[in-house]
Amino acid sequence: MYLNFTISKILGLFPYRIKTLSFEISKPRYILWMIILCVTCVNELIMLYKLNLSKNIKIDVPKLISINFSLMYGMFVAVNSYILSGSRMRLLQNISGISSILPQKTYQKLSKLIHAKDIFGFLFHLWIALIYILYSELMIFGLLEGTRIFVSLIAFQTDMLYVNCVCVLKACFKEINNNIETLLKLVKKNIPKWIYHEQRHPFLLIKLKTLKKHHLMISDTVQMMNAIFSLYLLATIALCFLQIVFYMYFNVLYWQNGICLNTDKIYSINFISFLMYYGMKLILPVWACETSKNQAIKIGTTIHDVINSTSDVQIKNELNLFSLQILHCNNTFSAKGFTVDATLLTEVSD
């Protein structure tokens, strides 16, 4: 996640100092983030005042509602990031600890995925910012528009941080499932009975207890993520759906005015790029949460396969305890009661 951390440091969003595998609050960065927060909130309030109380800006009602929601979302993102900076530090510390179970090969694959996603996302966001600057109709606040671009970049980096954390947890769930599948292969082998009890039996029990402990730590981290990111996810999902609806509405009006996308290339690029931007902000977290949840569910199925394949009483008891632990652990990612998975998209679409 170092790319995400580096960009966040540049933005002043990362008030931490990394020492080996630990995170500590950095006072200079924390003060910098406080200054950035104050400047951002003041600029957002000025834009809200100009938009709603000043008579200098005159736009239609749907666009007025859309910009108001965007400005309020920007203030919420900045304040929420500042308030929960300590909680996020503890979350990153936990994820750093539980990811130690991952082998080097898994680390490399996960690192490539996360870095590719972060690089593409950052470059795409720069492209959106360039379009926003070049498309003069969007620039209604003058120099204050720089604050809106800055806040959107903060929100996007927060999205990437959330998706990265979920991907790490998914890899941890997958590693536990792989270890249980290895255990299943050992159980199915035709090992002489005296060798099995003297050598394999203690090893398998110790391995199971270790996997139970790791699974419980991962489940606790999932609940911590839900507590930290719930409000942010809810606001982001609401904003994405709202902006997609408004952009589609503006596009219909554009067609009704006799203007076609093919004759206005600038508008066409703007329309498609912003739809892709909000769609990506919505789909990436849903994809990460859905695949992670499925990986967590798969562990229970694998455990029952091992139970059905072994006749050892102690191993069966330990596996049953593991199965009960999985039933009591809720490893779904949610935002204030709304489960973040594929069903969220289908329900809202309906």
mmCIF file of C-alpha atoms in Angstrom:
data_model
loop_
_atom_site.group_PDB
_atom_site.id
_atom_site.type_symbol
_atom_site.label_atom_id
_atom_site.label_comp_id
_atom_site.label_asym_id
_atom_site.label_seq_id
_atom_site.Cartn_x
_atom_site.Cartn_y
_atom_site.Cartn_z
ATOM 1 C CA MET A 1 0.000 0.000 0.000
ATOM 2 C CA TYR A 2 3.028 2.306 -0.093
ATOM 3 C CA LEU A 3 1.844 4.095 -3.241
ATOM 4 C CA ASN A 4 -1.453 4.958 -1.578
ATOM 5 C CA PHE A 5 0.417 6.034 1.562
ATOM 6 C CA THR A 6 2.824 8.203 -0.468
ATOM 7 C CA ILE A 7 0.051 10.039 -2.324
ATOM 8 C CA SER A 8 -1.827 10.488 0.947
ATOM 9 C CA LYS A 9 1.312 11.977 2.532
ATOM 10 C CA ILE A 10 1.584 14.489 -0.305
ATOM 11 C CA LEU A 11 -2.061 15.446 0.205
ATOM 12 C CA GLY A 12 -1.526 15.721 3.972
ATOM 13 C CA LEU A 13 -4.016 12.896 4.545
ATOM 14 C CA PHE A 14 -1.500 10.492 6.125
ATOM 15 C CA PRO A 15 -0.500 11.897 9.554
ATOM 16 C CA TYR A 16 1.440 8.744 10.454
ATOM 17 C CA ARG A 17 5.061 7.687 10.593
ATOM 18 C CA ILE A 18 5.936 4.109 9.634
ATOM 19 C CA LYS A 19 8.589 2.368 11.730
ATOM 20 C CA THR A 20 9.282 -1.175 10.496
ATOM 21 C CA LEU A 21 5.825 -2.746 11.013
ATOM 22 C CA SER A 22 4.330 -0.150 13.356
ATOM 23 C CA PHE A 23 2.430 3.084 12.752
ATOM 24 C CA GLU A 24 2.830 6.168 14.909
ATOM 25 C CA ILE A 25 1.145 9.569 14.875
ATOM 26 C CA SER A 26 3.456 12.241 13.453
ATOM 27 C CA LYS A 27 2.784 15.606 15.116
ATOM 28 C CA PRO A 28 4.067 17.760 12.190
ATOM 29 C CA ARG A 29 1.904 15.831 9.696
ATOM 30 C CA TYR A 30 -1.036 15.949 12.083
ATOM 31 C CA ILE A 31 -0.723 19.738 12.368
ATOM 32 C CA LEU A 32 -0.434 19.990 8.573
ATOM 33 C CA TRP A 33 -3.602 17.916 8.175
ATOM 34 C CA MET A 34 -5.385 20.211 10.679
ATOM 35 C CA ILE A 35 -4.413 23.281 8.634
ATOM 36 C CA ILE A 36 -5.522 21.608 5.391
ATOM 37 C CA LEU A 37 -8.825 20.642 7.028
ATOM 38 C CA CYS A 38 -9.515 24.214 8.146
ATOM 39 C CA VAL A 39 -8.672 25.705 4.729
ATOM 40 C CA THR A 40 -10.780 23.070 2.962
ATOM 41 C CA CYS A 41 -13.820 23.583 5.182
ATOM 42 C CA VAL A 42 -13.624 27.384 4.859
ATOM 43 C CA ASN A 43 -13.442 27.143 1.063
ATOM 44 C CA GLU A 44 -16.333 24.681 0.960
ATOM 45 C CA LEU A 45 -18.456 26.998 3.132
ATOM 46 C CA ILE A 46 -17.628 29.959 0.876
ATOM 47 C CA MET A 47 -18.725 27.957 -2.177
ATOM 48 C CA LEU A 48 -21.946 26.901 -0.417
ATOM 49 C CA TYR A 49 -22.637 30.545 0.420
ATOM 50 C CA LYS A 50 -22.001 31.696 -3.135
ATOM 51 C CA LEU A 51 -24.113 28.908 -4.539
ATOM 52 C CA ASN A 52 -27.167 29.275 -2.295
ATOM 53 C CA LEU A 53 -27.187 32.825 -0.893
ATOM 54 C CA SER A 54 -25.292 34.904 -3.409
ATOM 55 C CA LYS A 55 -27.120 35.977 -6.559
ATOM 56 C CA ASN A 56 -24.009 35.913 -8.721
ATOM 57 C CA ILE A 57 -24.345 32.230 -9.645
ATOM 58 C CA LYS A 58 -27.495 31.254 -11.517
ATOM 59 C CA ILE A 59 -27.951 27.635 -12.515
ATOM 60 C CA ASP A 60 -30.930 25.321 -12.882
ATOM 61 C CA VAL A 61 -32.353 23.496 -9.858
ATOM 62 C CA PRO A 62 -31.104 19.928 -10.631
ATOM 63 C CA LYS A 63 -27.540 21.168 -11.089
ATOM 64 C CA LEU A 64 -27.868 23.252 -7.921
ATOM 65 C CA ILE A 65 -28.880 20.156 -5.935
ATOM 66 C CA SER A 66 -26.054 18.117 -7.457
ATOM 67 C CA ILE A 67 -23.355 20.684 -6.587
ATOM 68 C CA ASN A 68 -24.765 21.162 -3.064
ATOM 69 C CA PHE A 69 -24.514 17.441 -2.378
ATOM 70 C CA SER A 70 -20.994 17.375 -3.809
ATOM 71 C CA LEU A 71 -19.853 20.259 -1.578
ATOM 72 C CA MET A 72 -21.423 18.786 1.570
ATOM 73 C CA TYR A 73 -19.854 15.426 0.739
ATOM 74 C CA GLY A 74 -16.460 17.123 0.396
ATOM 75 C CA MET A 75 -16.753 18.706 3.853
ATOM 76 C CA PHE A 76 -17.854 15.390 5.327
ATOM 77 C CA VAL A 77 -14.892 13.524 3.786
ATOM 78 C CA ALA A 78 -12.373 16.039 5.154
ATOM 79 C CA VAL A 79 -13.851 16.119 8.681
ATOM 80 C CA ASN A 80 -14.390 12.348 8.809
ATOM 81 C CA SER A 81 -10.783 11.673 7.747
ATOM 82 C CA TYR A 82 -9.474 13.963 10.483
ATOM 83 C CA ILE A 83 -11.689 12.608 13.285
ATOM 84 C CA LEU A 84 -11.002 8.946 12.480
ATOM 85 C CA SER A 85 -7.262 9.305 11.810
ATOM 86 C CA GLY A 86 -6.415 7.566 15.115
ATOM 87 C CA SER A 87 -8.820 4.691 14.448
ATOM 88 C CA ARG A 88 -7.434 4.238 10.946
ATOM 89 C CA MET A 89 -3.919 4.040 12.370
ATOM 90 C CA ARG A 90 -4.989 1.177 14.668
ATOM 91 C CA LEU A 91 -6.733 -0.514 11.738
ATOM 92 C CA LEU A 92 -3.587 -0.340 9.594
ATOM 93 C CA GLN A 93 -1.598 -1.722 12.525
ATOM 94 C CA ASN A 94 -3.989 -4.681 12.839
ATOM 95 C CA ILE A 95 -3.925 -5.394 9.116
ATOM 96 C CA SER A 96 -0.128 -5.236 9.134
ATOM 97 C CA GLY A 97 -0.116 -7.828 11.919
ATOM 98 C CA ILE A 98 -2.593 -10.323 10.463
ATOM 99 C CA SER A 99 -1.078 -10.122 6.976
ATOM 100 C CA SER A 100 2.080 -11.706 8.406
ATOM 101 C CA ILE A 101 0.483 -15.122 7.799
ATOM 102 C CA LEU A 102 0.655 -14.570 4.043
ATOM 103 C CA PRO A 103 3.483 -16.284 2.145
ATOM 104 C CA GLN A 104 5.899 -14.266 0.007
ATOM 105 C CA LYS A 105 4.315 -15.351 -3.278
ATOM 106 C CA THR A 106 0.877 -14.145 -2.154
ATOM 107 C CA TYR A 107 2.425 -10.853 -1.028
ATOM 108 C CA GLN A 108 3.902 -10.322 -4.483
ATOM 109 C CA LYS A 109 0.645 -11.068 -6.320
ATOM 110 C CA LEU A 110 -1.318 -8.853 -3.957
ATOM 111 C CA SER A 111 1.245 -6.076 -4.272
ATOM 112 C CA LYS A 112 1.024 -6.121 -8.082
ATOM 113 C CA LEU A 113 -2.774 -5.956 -7.969
ATOM 114 C CA ILE A 114 -2.858 -3.106 -5.441
ATOM 115 C CA HIS A 115 -0.149 -1.055 -7.168
ATOM 116 C CA ALA A 116 -1.705 -1.507 -10.624
ATOM 117 C CA LYS A 117 -5.109 -0.447 -9.288
ATOM 118 C CA ASP A 118 -3.692 2.568 -7.424
ATOM 119 C CA ILE A 119 -1.610 3.764 -10.380
ATOM 120 C CA PHE A 120 -4.495 3.430 -12.831
ATOM 121 C CA GLY A 121 -6.915 5.078 -10.393
ATOM 122 C CA PHE A 122 -4.599 8.012 -9.698
ATOM 123 C CA LEU A 123 -3.894 8.629 -13.402
ATOM 124 C CA PHE A 124 -7.599 8.377 -14.203
ATOM 125 C CA HIS A 125 -8.368 10.876 -11.449
ATOM 126 C CA LEU A 126 -5.808 13.278 -12.922
ATOM 127 C CA TRP A 127 -7.567 12.850 -16.265
ATOM 128 C CA ILE A 128 -10.897 13.724 -14.625
ATOM 129 C CA ALA A 129 -9.325 16.806 -13.012
ATOM 130 C CA LEU A 130 -7.923 17.906 -16.395
ATOM 131 C CA ILE A 131 -11.333 17.548 -18.029
ATOM 132 C CA TYR A 132 -12.906 19.445 -15.144
ATOM 133 C CA ILE A 133 -10.482 22.342 -15.642
ATOM 134 C CA LEU A 134 -10.809 22.422 -19.446
ATOM 135 C CA TYR A 135 -14.606 22.202 -19.464
ATOM 136 C CA SER A 136 -15.438 25.815 -18.604
ATOM 137 C CA GLU A 137 -19.112 25.204 -17.764
ATOM 138 C CA LEU A 138 -18.070 23.217 -14.687
ATOM 139 C CA MET A 139 -15.826 25.973 -13.331
ATOM 140 C CA ILE A 140 -18.391 28.209 -11.633
ATOM 141 C CA PHE A 141 -16.399 29.125 -8.507
ATOM 142 C CA GLY A 142 -13.160 30.310 -10.097
ATOM 143 C CA LEU A 143 -10.010 29.515 -8.123
ATOM 144 C CA LEU A 144 -12.065 27.865 -5.367
ATOM 145 C CA GLU A 145 -12.664 24.976 -7.770
ATOM 146 C CA GLY A 146 -9.175 23.783 -6.815
ATOM 147 C CA THR A 147 -10.597 22.820 -3.407
ATOM 148 C CA ARG A 148 -13.233 20.618 -5.043
ATOM 149 C CA ILE A 149 -10.561 18.830 -7.075
ATOM 150 C CA PHE A 150 -8.415 18.408 -3.960
ATOM 151 C CA VAL A 151 -11.317 17.003 -1.900
ATOM 152 C CA SER A 152 -12.288 14.581 -4.671
ATOM 153 C CA LEU A 153 -8.684 13.308 -4.698
ATOM 154 C CA ILE A 154 -8.813 12.822 -0.912
ATOM 155 C CA ALA A 155 -12.066 10.876 -1.276
ATOM 156 C CA PHE A 156 -10.612 8.734 -4.053
ATOM 157 C CA GLN A 157 -7.501 7.904 -2.010
ATOM 158 C CA THR A 158 -9.788 6.923 0.885
ATOM 159 C CA ASP A 159 -11.677 4.638 -1.507
ATOM 160 C CA MET A 160 -8.414 3.047 -2.582
ATOM 161 C CA LEU A 161 -7.314 2.608 1.042
ATOM 162 C CA TYR A 162 -10.570 0.828 1.860
ATOM 163 C CA VAL A 163 -10.356 -1.447 -1.187
ATOM 164 C CA ASN A 164 -6.697 -2.234 -0.401
ATOM 165 C CA CYS A 165 -7.552 -3.217 3.180
ATOM 166 C CA VAL A 166 -10.407 -5.452 1.999
ATOM 167 C CA CYS A 167 -8.102 -7.117 -0.559
ATOM 168 C CA VAL A 168 -5.564 -7.890 2.174
ATOM 169 C CA LEU A 169 -8.289 -9.415 4.355
ATOM 170 C CA LYS A 170 -9.517 -11.461 1.380
ATOM 171 C CA ALA A 171 -5.993 -12.792 0.865
ATOM 172 C CA CYS A 172 -5.853 -13.743 4.567
ATOM 173 C CA PHE A 173 -9.174 -15.609 4.316
ATOM 174 C CA LYS A 174 -7.891 -17.382 1.207
ATOM 175 C CA GLU A 175 -4.683 -18.381 2.982
ATOM 176 C CA ILE A 176 -6.681 -19.907 5.850
ATOM 177 C CA ASN A 177 -8.814 -21.793 3.340
ATOM 178 C CA ASN A 178 -5.700 -23.058 1.539
ATOM 179 C CA ASN A 179 -4.247 -24.313 4.825
ATOM 180 C CA ILE A 180 -7.464 -26.184 5.623
ATOM 181 C CA GLU A 181 -7.436 -27.720 2.145
ATOM 182 C CA THR A 182 -3.868 -28.879 2.812
ATOM 183 C CA LEU A 183 -5.123 -30.361 6.061
ATOM 184 C CA LEU A 184 -7.812 -32.205 4.078
ATOM 185 C CA LYS A 185 -5.150 -33.741 1.847
ATOM 186 C CA LEU A 186 -3.181 -34.917 4.881
ATOM 187 C CA VAL A 187 -6.283 -36.492 6.407
ATOM 188 C CA LYS A 188 -7.141 -38.324 3.198
ATOM 189 C CA LYS A 189 -3.671 -39.870 2.891
ATOM 190 C CA ASN A 190 -3.367 -43.514 3.848
ATOM 191 C CA ILE A 191 -0.903 -43.038 6.714
ATOM 192 C CA PRO A 192 -0.196 -45.965 9.070
ATOM 193 C CA LYS A 193 -2.233 -45.555 12.234
ATOM 194 C CA TRP A 194 0.681 -45.448 14.719
ATOM 195 C CA ILE A 195 2.552 -42.846 12.615
ATOM 196 C CA TYR A 196 -0.626 -40.759 12.276
ATOM 197 C CA HIS A 197 -1.246 -40.607 16.017
ATOM 198 C CA GLU A 198 2.351 -40.069 17.038
ATOM 199 C CA GLN A 199 3.417 -37.533 14.408
ATOM 200 C CA ARG A 200 0.507 -36.052 12.441
ATOM 201 C CA HIS A 201 -2.109 -35.809 15.183
ATOM 202 C CA PRO A 202 -0.383 -33.193 17.428
ATOM 203 C CA PHE A 203 0.730 -31.194 14.401
ATOM 204 C CA LEU A 204 -2.790 -31.019 12.944
ATOM 205 C CA LEU A 205 -4.329 -29.941 16.253
ATOM 206 C CA ILE A 206 -1.752 -27.184 16.720
ATOM 207 C CA LYS A 207 -2.292 -26.051 13.131
ATOM 208 C CA LEU A 208 -6.069 -25.921 13.608
ATOM 209 C CA LYS A 209 -5.807 -23.877 16.798
ATOM 210 C CA THR A 210 -3.464 -21.423 15.064
ATOM 211 C CA LEU A 211 -5.870 -21.077 12.130
ATOM 212 C CA LYS A 212 -8.773 -20.472 14.537
ATOM 213 C CA LYS A 213 -6.825 -17.702 16.232
ATOM 214 C CA HIS A 214 -5.943 -16.046 12.921
ATOM 215 C CA HIS A 215 -9.532 -16.307 11.702
ATOM 216 C CA LEU A 216 -10.800 -14.612 14.853
ATOM 217 C CA MET A 217 -8.267 -11.789 14.436
ATOM 218 C CA ILE A 218 -9.336 -11.256 10.824
ATOM 219 C CA SER A 219 -13.023 -11.252 11.802
ATOM 220 C CA ASP A 220 -12.355 -8.636 14.484
ATOM 221 C CA THR A 221 -10.565 -6.511 11.882
ATOM 222 C CA VAL A 222 -13.583 -6.769 9.562
ATOM 223 C CA GLN A 223 -15.808 -5.418 12.346
ATOM 224 C CA MET A 224 -13.285 -2.632 12.994
ATOM 225 C CA MET A 225 -13.392 -1.681 9.312
ATOM 226 C CA ASN A 226 -17.184 -1.614 9.375
ATOM 227 C CA ALA A 227 -17.137 0.720 12.379
ATOM 228 C CA ILE A 228 -14.548 3.086 10.849
ATOM 229 C CA PHE A 229 -15.739 3.258 7.241
ATOM 230 C CA SER A 230 -19.522 2.825 7.652
ATOM 231 C CA LEU A 231 -20.501 6.496 7.466
ATOM 232 C CA TYR A 232 -17.993 7.208 4.722
ATOM 233 C CA LEU A 233 -19.174 4.259 2.606
ATOM 234 C CA LEU A 234 -22.818 5.217 3.059
ATOM 235 C CA ALA A 235 -22.120 8.804 1.974
ATOM 236 C CA THR A 236 -20.002 7.649 -0.985
ATOM 237 C CA ILE A 237 -22.594 5.159 -2.238
ATOM 238 C CA ALA A 238 -25.358 7.753 -1.918
ATOM 239 C CA LEU A 239 -23.300 10.387 -3.747
ATOM 240 C CA CYS A 240 -22.335 7.998 -6.567
ATOM 241 C CA PHE A 241 -25.925 6.971 -7.266
ATOM 242 C CA LEU A 242 -27.084 10.581 -7.008
ATOM 243 C CA GLN A 243 -24.434 11.894 -9.378
ATOM 244 C CA ILE A 244 -25.001 9.101 -11.899
ATOM 245 C CA VAL A 245 -28.741 9.887 -11.908
ATOM 246 C CA PHE A 246 -28.097 13.613 -12.319
ATOM 247 C CA TYR A 247 -25.550 13.108 -15.096
ATOM 248 C CA MET A 248 -28.017 10.910 -16.962
ATOM 249 C CA TYR A 249 -30.696 13.579 -16.415
ATOM 250 C CA PHE A 250 -28.426 16.343 -17.742
ATOM 251 C CA ASN A 251 -27.599 14.159 -20.728
ATOM 252 C CA VAL A 252 -31.302 13.681 -21.557
ATOM 253 C CA LEU A 253 -31.791 17.457 -21.408
ATOM 254 C CA TYR A 254 -28.764 17.867 -23.658
ATOM 255 C CA TRP A 255 -30.342 15.616 -26.253
ATOM 256 C CA GLN A 256 -33.691 17.366 -25.969
ATOM 257 C CA ASN A 257 -31.997 20.664 -26.779
ATOM 258 C CA GLY A 258 -31.041 19.194 -30.133
ATOM 259 C CA ILE A 259 -27.382 18.568 -29.300
ATOM 260 C CA CYS A 260 -25.963 15.116 -29.994
ATOM 261 C CA LEU A 261 -22.968 13.594 -28.279
ATOM 262 C CA ASN A 262 -21.342 12.997 -31.647
ATOM 263 C CA THR A 263 -21.393 16.742 -32.501
ATOM 264 C CA ASP A 264 -19.971 17.896 -29.136
ATOM 265 C CA LYS A 265 -16.835 15.857 -28.478
ATOM 266 C CA ILE A 266 -15.906 17.831 -25.353
ATOM 267 C CA TYR A 267 -19.258 17.164 -23.733
ATOM 268 C CA SER A 268 -19.100 13.523 -24.815
ATOM 269 C CA ILE A 269 -15.683 13.014 -23.176
ATOM 270 C CA ASN A 270 -16.829 14.830 -20.045
ATOM 271 C CA PHE A 271 -20.039 12.802 -19.763
ATOM 272 C CA ILE A 272 -18.418 9.394 -20.296
ATOM 273 C CA SER A 273 -15.407 10.135 -18.058
ATOM 274 C CA PHE A 274 -17.502 11.284 -15.107
ATOM 275 C CA LEU A 275 -19.838 8.292 -15.421
ATOM 276 C CA MET A 276 -16.808 5.992 -15.418
ATOM 277 C CA TYR A 277 -15.372 7.829 -12.404
ATOM 278 C CA TYR A 278 -18.478 7.460 -10.239
ATOM 279 C CA GLY A 279 -19.057 3.946 -11.518
ATOM 280 C CA MET A 280 -15.516 2.967 -10.521
ATOM 281 C CA LYS A 281 -15.941 4.541 -7.059
ATOM 282 C CA LEU A 282 -19.040 2.397 -6.647
ATOM 283 C CA ILE A 283 -18.016 -0.885 -8.257
ATOM 284 C CA LEU A 284 -14.500 -1.282 -6.803
ATOM 285 C CA PRO A 285 -15.563 -1.424 -3.103
ATOM 286 C CA VAL A 286 -18.525 -3.665 -3.971
ATOM 287 C CA TRP A 287 -16.283 -6.057 -5.927
ATOM 288 C CA ALA A 288 -13.697 -6.212 -3.136
ATOM 289 C CA CYS A 289 -16.315 -6.792 -0.406
ATOM 290 C CA GLU A 290 -18.225 -9.397 -2.434
ATOM 291 C CA THR A 291 -15.144 -11.485 -3.246
ATOM 292 C CA SER A 292 -13.841 -11.223 0.319
ATOM 293 C CA LYS A 293 -17.184 -12.323 1.769
ATOM 294 C CA ASN A 294 -17.313 -15.301 -0.615
ATOM 295 C CA GLN A 295 -13.787 -16.308 0.421
ATOM 296 C CA ALA A 296 -14.806 -16.179 4.092
ATOM 297 C CA ILE A 297 -17.895 -18.326 3.404
ATOM 298 C CA LYS A 298 -15.772 -20.865 1.523
ATOM 299 C CA ILE A 299 -13.808 -21.600 4.719
ATOM 300 C CA GLY A 300 -16.901 -23.123 6.359
ATOM 301 C CA THR A 301 -17.489 -25.413 3.382
ATOM 302 C CA THR A 302 -13.883 -26.610 3.416
ATOM 303 C CA ILE A 303 -14.042 -27.335 7.163
ATOM 304 C CA HIS A 304 -17.087 -29.572 6.701
ATOM 305 C CA ASP A 305 -15.254 -31.432 3.930
ATOM 306 C CA VAL A 306 -12.452 -32.184 6.399
ATOM 307 C CA ILE A 307 -14.971 -33.256 9.083
ATOM 308 C CA ASN A 308 -16.526 -35.721 6.651
ATOM 309 C CA SER A 309 -13.104 -37.098 5.701
ATOM 310 C CA THR A 310 -11.658 -37.801 9.144
ATOM 311 C CA SER A 311 -12.572 -40.255 11.873
ATOM 312 C CA ASP A 312 -10.323 -38.790 14.559
ATOM 313 C CA VAL A 313 -12.449 -37.562 17.472
ATOM 314 C CA GLN A 314 -10.120 -34.782 18.624
ATOM 315 C CA ILE A 315 -9.718 -33.324 15.166
ATOM 316 C CA LYS A 316 -13.484 -33.484 14.613
ATOM 317 C CA ASN A 317 -14.112 -31.656 17.886
ATOM 318 C CA GLU A 318 -11.604 -28.959 16.983
ATOM 319 C CA LEU A 319 -13.118 -28.579 13.530
ATOM 320 C CA ASN A 320 -16.628 -28.337 14.995
ATOM 321 C CA LEU A 321 -15.428 -25.572 17.314
ATOM 322 C CA PHE A 322 -13.892 -23.835 14.306
ATOM 323 C CA SER A 323 -17.176 -24.174 12.430
ATOM 324 C CA LEU A 324 -19.111 -22.671 15.360
ATOM 325 C CA GLN A 325 -16.656 -19.776 15.464
ATOM 326 C CA ILE A 326 -17.284 -19.104 11.765
ATOM 327 C CA LEU A 327 -21.050 -19.126 12.339
ATOM 328 C CA HIS A 328 -20.723 -16.566 15.147
ATOM 329 C CA CYS A 329 -18.356 -14.299 13.196
ATOM 330 C CA ASN A 330 -20.083 -11.933 10.795
ATOM 331 C CA ASN A 331 -17.535 -11.401 8.026
ATOM 332 C CA THR A 332 -19.728 -9.254 5.794
ATOM 333 C CA PHE A 333 -18.763 -5.675 5.046
ATOM 334 C CA SER A 334 -21.540 -3.217 5.810
ATOM 335 C CA ALA A 335 -22.323 0.485 5.966
ATOM 336 C CA LYS A 336 -24.790 1.292 8.748
ATOM 337 C CA GLY A 337 -26.971 -1.743 8.103
ATOM 338 C CA PHE A 338 -26.476 -1.890 4.318
ATOM 339 C CA THR A 339 -24.415 -4.894 3.240
ATOM 340 C CA VAL A 340 -21.772 -3.872 0.717
ATOM 341 C CA ASP A 341 -21.921 -6.629 -1.898
ATOM 342 C CA ALA A 342 -23.403 -7.388 -5.304
ATOM 343 C CA THR A 343 -26.971 -7.414 -3.932
ATOM 344 C CA LEU A 344 -26.616 -3.724 -3.042
ATOM 345 C CA LEU A 345 -26.205 -2.806 -6.709
ATOM 346 C CA THR A 346 -29.092 -4.995 -7.853
ATOM 347 C CA GLU A 347 -31.462 -3.734 -5.151
ATOM 348 C CA VAL A 348 -30.754 -0.083 -5.855
ATOM 349 C CA SER A 349 -31.002 -0.656 -9.622
ATOM 350 C CA ASP A 350 -34.437 -2.227 -9.171
#
